[in-house]
Short mmCIF file of C-alpha atoms in Angstrom, two decimals:
data_model
loop_
_atom_site.label_atom_id
_atom_site.label_comp_id
_atom_site.label_asym_id
_atom_site.label_seq_id
_atom_site.Cartn_x
_atom_site.Cartn_y
_atom_site.Cartn_z
CA MET A 1 -9.45 -7.00 8.51
CA ASP A 2 -11.27 -7.69 5.22
CA ASP A 3 -9.50 -7.44 1.87
CA VAL A 4 -10.88 -3.99 1.01
CA SER A 5 -9.95 -2.52 4.39
CA TYR A 6 -6.49 -4.03 4.10
CA LEU A 7 -5.82 -2.57 0.64
CA LEU A 8 -7.12 0.80 1.83
CA SER A 9 -4.45 1.04 4.51
CA ALA A 10 -0.90 2.29 4.92
CA ARG A 11 -0.02 -1.12 6.35
CA ALA A 12 -0.80 -2.77 3.01
CA VAL A 13 1.22 -0.15 1.12
CA ARG A 14 4.26 -0.82 3.29
CA GLU A 15 3.98 -4.61 3.40
CA ARG A 16 3.54 -5.04 -0.33
CA ALA A 17 6.29 -2.57 -1.09
CA HIS A 18 8.75 -4.58 0.99
CA GLN A 19 7.60 -7.78 -0.71
CA MET A 20 8.45 -6.12 -4.01
CA LEU A 21 11.84 -5.00 -2.71
CA ALA A 22 12.61 -8.53 -1.54
CA LEU A 23 12.00 -9.74 -5.09
CA GLY A 24 14.23 -6.97 -6.39
CA LEU A 25 17.05 -7.84 -4.01
CA ALA A 26 16.75 -11.44 -5.25
CA ASP A 27 17.01 -10.14 -8.84
CA LYS A 28 13.54 -11.45 -9.70
CA LEU A 29 11.84 -8.33 -11.08
CA PRO A 30 11.25 -7.79 -14.81
CA HIS A 31 12.08 -4.10 -15.16
CA PHE A 32 14.57 -3.01 -12.49
CA ARG A 33 17.71 -4.29 -10.86
CA VAL A 34 18.28 -3.11 -7.29
CA GLU A 35 21.81 -1.95 -6.45
CA ILE A 36 21.27 -1.61 -2.71
CA GLY A 37 24.92 -0.79 -2.06
CA LYS A 38 24.41 2.61 -3.63
CA LEU A 39 21.84 3.57 -1.03
CA ASP A 40 24.61 4.81 1.28
CA ALA A 41 25.55 7.56 -1.16
CA ILE A 42 21.89 8.53 -1.43
CA ALA A 43 21.70 8.82 2.37
CA ASP A 44 24.74 11.13 2.34
CA LEU A 45 23.13 13.30 -0.35
CA VAL A 46 19.83 13.54 1.51
CA LEU A 47 21.62 14.52 4.72
CA ASP A 48 23.60 17.19 2.88
CA VAL A 49 20.46 18.62 1.25
CA THR A 50 18.66 18.57 4.59
CA ARG A 51 21.44 20.36 6.48
CA LYS A 52 21.63 23.08 3.85
CA ALA A 53 17.87 23.58 3.78
CA TYR A 54 17.43 23.41 7.58
CA PRO A 55 20.76 24.33 9.22
CA ASP A 56 19.10 24.60 12.62
CA GLY A 57 17.99 20.97 12.39
CA GLU A 58 14.32 21.93 12.82
CA VAL A 59 12.82 20.06 9.88
CA PRO A 60 9.03 20.35 9.53
CA PHE A 61 6.73 17.67 8.20
CA HIS A 62 6.49 17.12 4.46
CA SER A 63 3.12 18.62 3.60
CA ARG A 64 1.28 21.05 1.37
CA TRP A 65 1.82 23.82 3.91
CA ARG A 66 5.52 24.07 2.99
CA HIS A 67 4.57 25.14 -0.54
CA PHE A 68 2.57 28.08 0.78
CA VAL A 69 5.77 29.64 2.15
CA VAL A 70 7.40 31.85 -0.48
CA GLY A 71 10.53 33.88 0.21
CA GLY A 72 10.20 33.15 3.91
CA VAL A 73 6.60 34.44 4.02
CA ASP A 74 3.80 32.05 4.96
CA ARG A 75 1.10 33.15 2.53
CA TRP A 76 -1.69 31.18 4.20
CA ALA A 77 -0.81 32.43 7.68
CA ALA A 78 -0.79 35.99 6.34
CA ILE A 79 -4.40 35.46 5.32
CA ALA A 80 -5.66 33.28 8.17
CA ASP A 81 -4.10 35.24 11.01
CA LYS A 82 -6.18 38.28 10.04
CA VAL A 83 -9.47 36.39 10.26
CA ASN A 84 -11.54 36.49 13.42
CA TRP A 85 -12.27 32.78 13.55
CA PRO A 86 -15.14 31.87 15.93
CA ASN A 87 -13.07 28.99 17.32
CA ALA A 88 -10.17 26.68 16.51
CA ALA A 89 -12.45 24.23 14.72
CA SER A 90 -13.59 26.92 12.26
CA ARG A 91 -10.03 27.59 11.19
CA ALA A 92 -9.30 23.86 11.01
CA ARG A 93 -12.28 23.32 8.67
CA ALA A 94 -11.00 26.08 6.38
CA GLU A 95 -7.51 24.57 6.44
CA PHE A 96 -8.93 21.15 5.61
CA ASP A 97 -10.86 22.71 2.70
CA LEU A 98 -7.68 24.36 1.43
CA ALA A 99 -5.42 21.34 1.90
CA ILE A 100 -7.87 18.93 0.28
CA THR A 101 -8.54 21.03 -2.81
CA SER A 102 -4.90 22.05 -3.19
CA VAL A 103 -3.55 18.50 -2.91
CA LEU A 104 -6.09 17.20 -5.41
CA LEU A 105 -4.86 19.85 -7.84
CA ASP A 106 -1.22 18.86 -7.31
CA ALA A 107 -0.87 15.80 -9.52
CA GLY A 108 2.14 17.10 -11.47
CA ALA A 109 2.35 20.17 -13.66
CA GLY A 110 4.68 19.13 -16.45
CA ALA A 111 7.96 20.85 -17.23
CA ALA A 112 6.52 23.74 -19.29
CA TRP A 113 3.85 25.20 -17.00
CA ARG A 114 4.53 28.26 -14.81
CA TYR A 115 2.38 30.41 -12.51
CA HIS A 116 3.00 34.15 -12.38
CA ASP A 117 2.93 35.14 -8.72
CA VAL A 118 1.91 38.78 -8.53
CA ILE A 119 3.28 39.35 -5.02
CA SER A 120 6.84 38.26 -5.81
CA ASP A 121 6.57 39.03 -9.55
CA THR A 122 8.10 35.65 -10.36
CA ARG A 123 7.07 32.68 -12.47
CA ILE A 124 6.93 29.51 -10.40
CA GLY A 125 6.48 25.99 -11.74
CA ARG A 126 5.78 22.50 -10.54
CA SER A 127 4.31 21.80 -7.08
CA GLU A 128 5.17 25.22 -5.68
CA GLY A 129 3.40 26.97 -8.55
CA LEU A 130 0.38 24.68 -8.29
CA ALA A 131 0.22 25.41 -4.56
CA LEU A 132 0.23 29.18 -5.03
CA ALA A 133 -2.34 29.01 -7.83
CA SER A 134 -4.68 26.92 -5.69
CA LEU A 135 -4.14 29.16 -2.66
CA ASP A 136 -4.92 32.27 -4.70
CA MET A 137 -8.08 30.64 -6.05
CA PHE A 138 -9.11 29.63 -2.53
CA ALA A 139 -8.45 33.12 -1.14
CA ARG A 140 -10.58 34.65 -3.93
CA GLY A 141 -13.48 32.35 -3.04
CA ALA A 142 -13.20 30.31 -6.23
CA PHE A 143 -14.37 27.19 -4.39
CA SER A 144 -17.10 28.86 -2.31
CA ALA A 145 -20.70 29.41 -3.36
CA ASP A 146 -21.00 32.31 -0.89
CA ALA A 147 -19.10 35.46 -1.82
CA SER A 148 -19.36 36.69 1.77
CA ASP A 149 -17.55 33.57 3.03
CA PRO A 150 -14.71 33.00 0.56
CA LEU A 151 -12.31 30.92 2.69
CA ARG A 152 -14.00 27.60 2.18
CA ALA A 153 -14.74 24.94 -0.40
CA ASP A 154 -18.32 23.71 -0.59
CA ALA A 155 -20.16 21.02 -2.49
CA ALA A 156 -22.34 23.43 -4.46
CA LYS A 157 -19.42 25.29 -6.02
CA LEU A 158 -17.14 22.29 -6.47
CA LYS A 159 -19.78 20.45 -8.51
CA GLN A 160 -20.05 23.44 -10.86
CA LEU A 161 -16.35 23.90 -11.59
CA THR A 162 -15.34 23.92 -15.24
CA VAL A 163 -12.13 23.45 -17.15
CA GLY A 164 -12.31 27.16 -17.91
CA ASP A 165 -12.32 27.97 -14.19
CA LEU A 166 -9.05 26.11 -13.70
CA GLU A 167 -7.56 27.47 -16.91
CA ARG A 168 -8.10 30.98 -15.59
CA GLY A 169 -6.99 30.19 -12.07
CA PHE A 170 -3.87 28.40 -13.23
CA GLN A 171 -3.11 30.84 -16.07
CA VAL A 172 -3.24 28.03 -18.62
CA GLY A 173 -2.84 28.89 -22.28
CA ALA A 174 -1.29 27.69 -25.51
CA ASP A 175 2.09 28.95 -24.33
CA ASN A 176 1.58 27.73 -20.75
CA PRO A 177 0.13 24.20 -20.92
CA LEU A 178 -0.82 22.23 -17.81
CA VAL A 179 -1.05 18.45 -18.13
CA GLY A 180 -4.09 16.56 -16.84
CA LEU A 181 -6.34 19.62 -16.52
CA GLU A 182 -9.56 17.73 -17.27
CA GLY A 183 -8.67 15.04 -14.73
CA ARG A 184 -8.18 17.65 -12.01
CA VAL A 185 -11.52 19.30 -12.74
CA GLU A 186 -13.28 15.96 -12.64
CA LEU A 187 -11.66 15.15 -9.28
CA LEU A 188 -12.98 18.36 -7.73
CA ARG A 189 -16.44 17.81 -9.21
CA ARG A 190 -16.55 14.32 -7.74
CA LEU A 191 -15.32 15.74 -4.44
CA GLY A 192 -18.33 18.04 -4.46
CA ALA A 193 -20.64 15.11 -5.12
CA VAL A 194 -19.10 13.03 -2.32
CA VAL A 195 -19.58 15.73 0.33
CA ASN A 196 -23.10 16.50 -0.85
CA PRO A 197 -25.50 15.97 2.09
CA HIS A 198 -27.72 13.74 -0.04
CA SER A 199 -24.89 11.30 -0.65
CA ASP A 200 -25.69 8.00 1.06
CA ARG A 201 -22.22 7.79 2.60
CA SER A 202 -21.71 11.45 3.39
CA ILE A 203 -20.29 12.43 6.76
CA PHE A 204 -21.96 15.84 6.41
CA PRO A 205 -25.72 15.04 6.22
CA ASN A 206 -26.76 17.61 8.82
CA ARG A 207 -24.68 20.56 7.65
CA ASP A 208 -26.34 23.44 5.84
CA THR A 209 -23.17 23.94 3.82
CA PRO A 210 -21.50 20.58 3.17
CA ARG A 211 -17.77 20.94 2.59
CA PRO A 212 -14.65 18.77 2.60
CA GLY A 213 -13.56 20.48 5.83
CA GLY A 214 -16.25 18.50 7.62
CA LEU A 215 -13.69 15.70 7.66
CA PHE A 216 -12.08 17.59 10.55
CA ASP A 217 -15.21 17.07 12.65
CA ASP A 218 -15.28 13.39 11.74
CA LEU A 219 -11.67 12.89 12.83
CA ALA A 220 -12.03 15.00 15.97
CA ALA A 221 -15.08 13.00 17.03
CA ARG A 222 -13.19 9.73 16.67
CA ALA A 223 -10.09 10.88 18.54
CA GLU A 224 -9.54 9.16 21.89
CA ASP A 225 -8.54 11.52 24.69
CA GLY A 226 -7.66 14.08 22.04
CA ARG A 227 -5.29 11.67 20.27
CA ILE A 228 -5.47 10.19 16.80
CA GLN A 229 -3.21 7.82 14.89
CA ALA A 230 -1.73 9.09 11.62
CA ASP A 231 -2.83 6.00 9.70
CA ALA A 232 -6.39 6.61 10.91
CA ILE A 233 -6.30 9.91 9.01
CA LEU A 234 -5.48 7.99 5.83
CA GLN A 235 -8.23 5.47 6.50
CA SER A 236 -10.77 8.29 6.79
CA VAL A 237 -9.44 10.03 3.68
CA LEU A 238 -9.69 6.82 1.66
CA ARG A 239 -13.10 5.84 3.01
CA GLN A 240 -14.72 9.26 2.72
CA PHE A 241 -13.10 10.47 -0.50
CA GLY A 242 -12.25 7.18 -2.19
CA ARG A 243 -15.08 7.52 -4.70
CA ILE A 244 -13.56 10.61 -6.28
CA TRP A 245 -10.81 8.56 -7.90
CA PRO A 246 -11.26 6.96 -11.30
CA SER A 247 -12.57 3.41 -10.88
CA ARG A 248 -9.53 1.55 -12.08
CA ILE A 249 -9.84 -1.55 -9.91
CA LEU A 250 -12.98 -2.48 -7.98
CA LEU A 251 -13.11 -5.00 -5.15
CA ASN A 252 -16.49 -5.94 -3.68
CA GLY A 253 -17.94 -2.82 -5.27
CA THR A 254 -15.32 -0.50 -3.74
CA SER A 255 -12.87 1.51 -5.85
CA LEU A 256 -9.32 0.88 -4.67
CA GLY A 257 -8.03 4.18 -6.05
CA ASP A 258 -4.24 4.32 -6.40
CA CYS A 259 -3.91 0.53 -6.43
CA TRP A 260 -2.49 -1.49 -9.31
CA ARG A 261 -1.55 -4.95 -10.50
CA HIS A 262 1.95 -6.32 -10.84
CA PRO A 263 2.49 -9.87 -12.15
CA SER A 264 5.55 -10.52 -9.98
CA LEU A 265 3.72 -10.15 -6.69
CA PRO A 266 1.56 -13.24 -6.19
CA THR A 267 0.04 -13.70 -2.77
CA ASP A 268 -2.03 -16.39 -1.12
CA ASP A 269 -4.64 -14.07 0.38
CA GLY A 270 -7.14 -13.84 -2.47
CA ILE A 271 -5.96 -10.41 -3.63
CA SER A 272 -2.98 -11.60 -5.64
CA ASN A 273 -0.92 -9.07 -7.61
CA LEU A 274 -2.68 -6.02 -6.14
CA VAL A 275 -0.30 -3.25 -5.06
CA PRO A 276 -1.78 -0.23 -3.20
CA LEU A 277 0.20 3.04 -3.13
CA HIS A 278 -2.30 5.84 -2.33
CA LYS A 279 0.18 8.59 -3.09
CA LEU A 280 -2.12 11.61 -3.21
CA SER A 281 -4.23 10.34 -0.31
CA GLN A 282 -1.12 9.93 1.85
CA TRP A 283 0.20 13.33 0.74
CA LEU A 284 -3.15 14.72 1.83
CA SER A 285 -3.01 12.84 5.13
CA TYR A 286 0.40 14.32 5.89
CA SER A 287 -1.05 17.74 5.04
CA LEU A 288 -3.93 17.33 7.50
CA ILE A 289 -1.67 16.68 10.49
CA GLU A 290 -0.80 20.31 11.15
CA PRO A 291 -4.39 21.64 11.07
CA LEU A 292 -5.32 18.90 13.55
CA GLN A 293 -2.40 19.89 15.77
CA ARG A 294 -3.28 23.58 15.59
CA ALA A 295 -6.80 22.66 16.70
CA GLY A 296 -5.37 20.99 19.81
CA LEU A 297 -5.36 17.32 18.79
CA VAL A 298 -2.31 15.09 19.17
CA VAL A 299 -1.37 13.02 16.11
CA GLU A 300 0.59 9.90 17.00
CA ASN A 301 2.65 7.34 15.08
CA ILE A 302 3.48 9.59 12.13
CA ASP A 303 5.47 6.71 10.65
CA GLY A 304 2.24 4.75 10.38
CA LEU A 305 2.08 6.47 6.98
CA THR A 306 4.58 5.54 4.29
CA GLY A 307 6.85 7.31 1.86
CA LEU A 308 5.24 8.77 -1.23
CA ALA A 309 5.37 6.86 -4.50
CA GLU A 310 5.96 9.86 -6.75
CA TYR A 311 8.53 10.91 -9.30
CA ARG A 312 10.87 13.00 -7.10
CA ASN A 313 11.41 10.24 -4.56
CA GLY A 314 11.36 7.60 -7.28
CA GLY A 315 13.71 9.67 -9.42
CA LEU A 316 16.15 9.91 -6.52
CA PHE A 317 16.68 6.15 -6.61
CA VAL A 318 16.88 5.91 -10.41
CA ASP A 319 19.20 8.90 -10.85
CA GLY A 320 21.22 7.76 -7.84
CA GLY A 321 21.81 4.33 -9.36
CA VAL A 322 19.91 2.28 -6.78
CA LEU A 323 17.27 1.32 -9.35
CA VAL A 324 18.65 0.35 -12.75
CA LEU A 325 16.48 -0.27 -15.79
CA ARG A 326 17.04 -3.70 -17.29
CA ASP A 327 16.26 -2.21 -20.70
CA PRO A 328 17.95 1.21 -20.97
CA ALA A 329 15.65 2.06 -23.88
CA ASP A 330 12.78 2.30 -21.38
CA ALA A 331 14.19 5.65 -20.30
CA ALA A 332 13.23 7.09 -23.68
CA ARG A 333 9.73 5.60 -23.82
CA ALA A 334 6.48 6.95 -22.40
CA HIS A 335 4.82 4.61 -19.91
CA ALA A 336 1.20 4.34 -18.80
CA VAL A 337 0.70 4.82 -15.09
CA ASP A 338 -0.73 1.30 -14.77
CA SER A 339 2.15 -0.37 -16.63
CA PRO A 340 4.09 -2.99 -14.64
CA LEU A 341 7.25 -0.91 -15.04
CA VAL A 342 5.72 2.16 -13.39
CA VAL A 343 3.99 0.09 -10.68
CA GLU A 344 7.31 -1.64 -9.97
CA TRP A 345 9.16 1.68 -9.82
CA ARG A 346 6.68 3.34 -7.50
CA THR A 347 6.38 0.33 -5.19
CA LEU A 348 10.14 -0.06 -4.84
CA THR A 349 10.33 3.65 -4.04
CA VAL A 350 8.13 3.20 -0.96
CA ALA A 351 10.28 0.36 0.44
CA LEU A 352 13.55 2.10 -0.37
CA LEU A 353 12.41 5.21 1.49
CA ASP A 354 12.04 3.05 4.62
CA ARG A 355 15.56 1.69 4.08
CA LEU A 356 16.85 5.22 3.50
CA ALA A 357 15.21 6.42 6.72
CA GLU A 358 16.98 3.68 8.69
CA LEU A 359 20.37 4.74 7.30
CA ILE A 360 19.79 8.42 8.03
CA ARG A 361 18.66 7.73 11.60
CA ARG A 362 21.76 5.63 12.24
CA ARG A 363 23.95 8.44 10.89
CA THR A 364 22.24 11.07 13.04
CA GLY A 365 21.68 8.95 16.15
CA GLN A 366 17.95 9.68 16.13
CA THR A 367 14.94 7.47 16.68
CA ALA A 368 11.91 7.14 14.46
CA GLU A 369 10.00 9.29 16.94
CA GLN A 370 12.64 12.02 16.77
CA LEU A 371 13.03 11.81 12.99
CA PRO A 372 9.86 10.43 11.43
CA LEU A 373 9.70 9.70 7.75
CA ALA A 374 7.64 12.86 7.23
CA ARG A 375 10.69 14.95 8.16
CA ILE A 376 13.07 12.89 6.02
CA LEU A 377 10.79 13.39 3.02
CA GLU A 378 10.78 17.14 3.61
CA GLY A 379 14.44 17.52 4.49
CA GLY A 380 15.10 15.52 2.46
CA SER A 381 14.53 12.89 -0.13
CA TRP A 382 12.17 15.02 -2.23
CA GLY A 383 14.68 17.88 -2.51
CA ALA A 384 17.53 15.47 -3.23
CA GLY A 385 15.48 13.87 -5.99
CA ARG A 386 14.89 17.26 -7.56
CA LYS A 387 18.59 18.16 -7.24
CA LEU A 388 19.68 15.02 -9.07
CA ALA A 389 17.02 15.54 -11.74
CA PHE A 390 18.29 19.03 -12.58
CA ALA A 391 21.89 17.83 -12.50
CA ARG A 392 21.12 15.18 -15.11
CA ARG A 393 18.44 16.90 -17.25
CA PRO A 394 18.26 20.64 -17.96
CA ASP A 395 14.51 20.87 -17.36
CA GLY A 396 14.60 18.82 -14.15
CA SER A 397 12.19 16.27 -15.57
CA PRO A 398 11.98 12.80 -13.97
CA PRO A 399 14.14 9.97 -15.35
CA LEU A 400 11.05 8.19 -16.69
CA THR A 401 8.23 9.64 -18.77
CA ILE A 402 4.80 8.86 -17.37
CA ILE A 403 1.50 9.33 -19.19
CA SER A 404 -0.48 11.09 -16.47
CA ASP A 405 -4.18 11.91 -16.27
CA GLY A 406 -3.68 14.38 -13.43
CA THR A 407 -4.94 12.02 -10.71
CA VAL A 408 -1.84 10.06 -9.65
CA PHE A 409 1.46 11.99 -9.80
#
């Protein structure tokens, strides 16, 4: 495996995260101390949150589809089940279109923003509000160039999106600000350019209407006996959509996306200090599993993907005392997303989620196949991180302030 392929893999995310944790356990990191003994209490909290949220023990995968369920009603199913789809693949393409656009719009909302949901007449913030806003836009055909075929996202319309389009769709105003709006618009524009049939690396060159949902056909074609590995989904997402991300670090002409440098992680493989995380791409990969399953494909080795390096999971370990800032004043400062402190925090989060999963499986007597990380995240660590955040800060904000451009968190 060449260096680029390695860094664009879940394997690299996991291996480098555990290298970082090893340094932390040896007390050799510049920004955080690791109090691993406090992880037991975190495991207890996550189990308690999980049992209250899913008393029947049937925990679904952590994915965008959970956010489309409001008050027990699956909003997407209410729309999709009424459509006379020509075949399972047609619905899967639409679900890929929805998941891809919605996840790319989900890079954190800030504490102030809310979306007024007309159906429930409630104001909903954060990821759930972003999900409903993106679903409503999708259902209205906001990402389709053909008014007669609204339930899709296509290259022509994506390339024409404006900040004003998202401001209207997300109800943004002076009294309802949304952070990173320009970054989100630019992501969707670049998505449109990537799936354009004239793109030299497009997987949709022969389609009359190129759309992100064509990724379903690419994955289905590469499945062996109807089976596909979860990490292969991430590889396709990173390879096909990698160019939409800002070009922060390039290696051999390829943008590495959500990959950063940390001075404490030297390696002897020619790619020293580089730490891949691929948070949004992995979140998207998790969100593509269910459409693949509904289309009849079997997705194997779910734990081939890693935990997500984002502020709810990361906040769980900071607020729970597992990660302790060496300089307490850092809690009051704003940090750039590429700062060593933030890279260290996010990378440790990935490794600690693996450790947390091991503890929870031992407590419940389940195997990794029975309780994959995707269910622990949903049950789970994300909800526990939010619970601790609201217990410690009235607005539920994360324990660290990150300067976001709308393309990472």
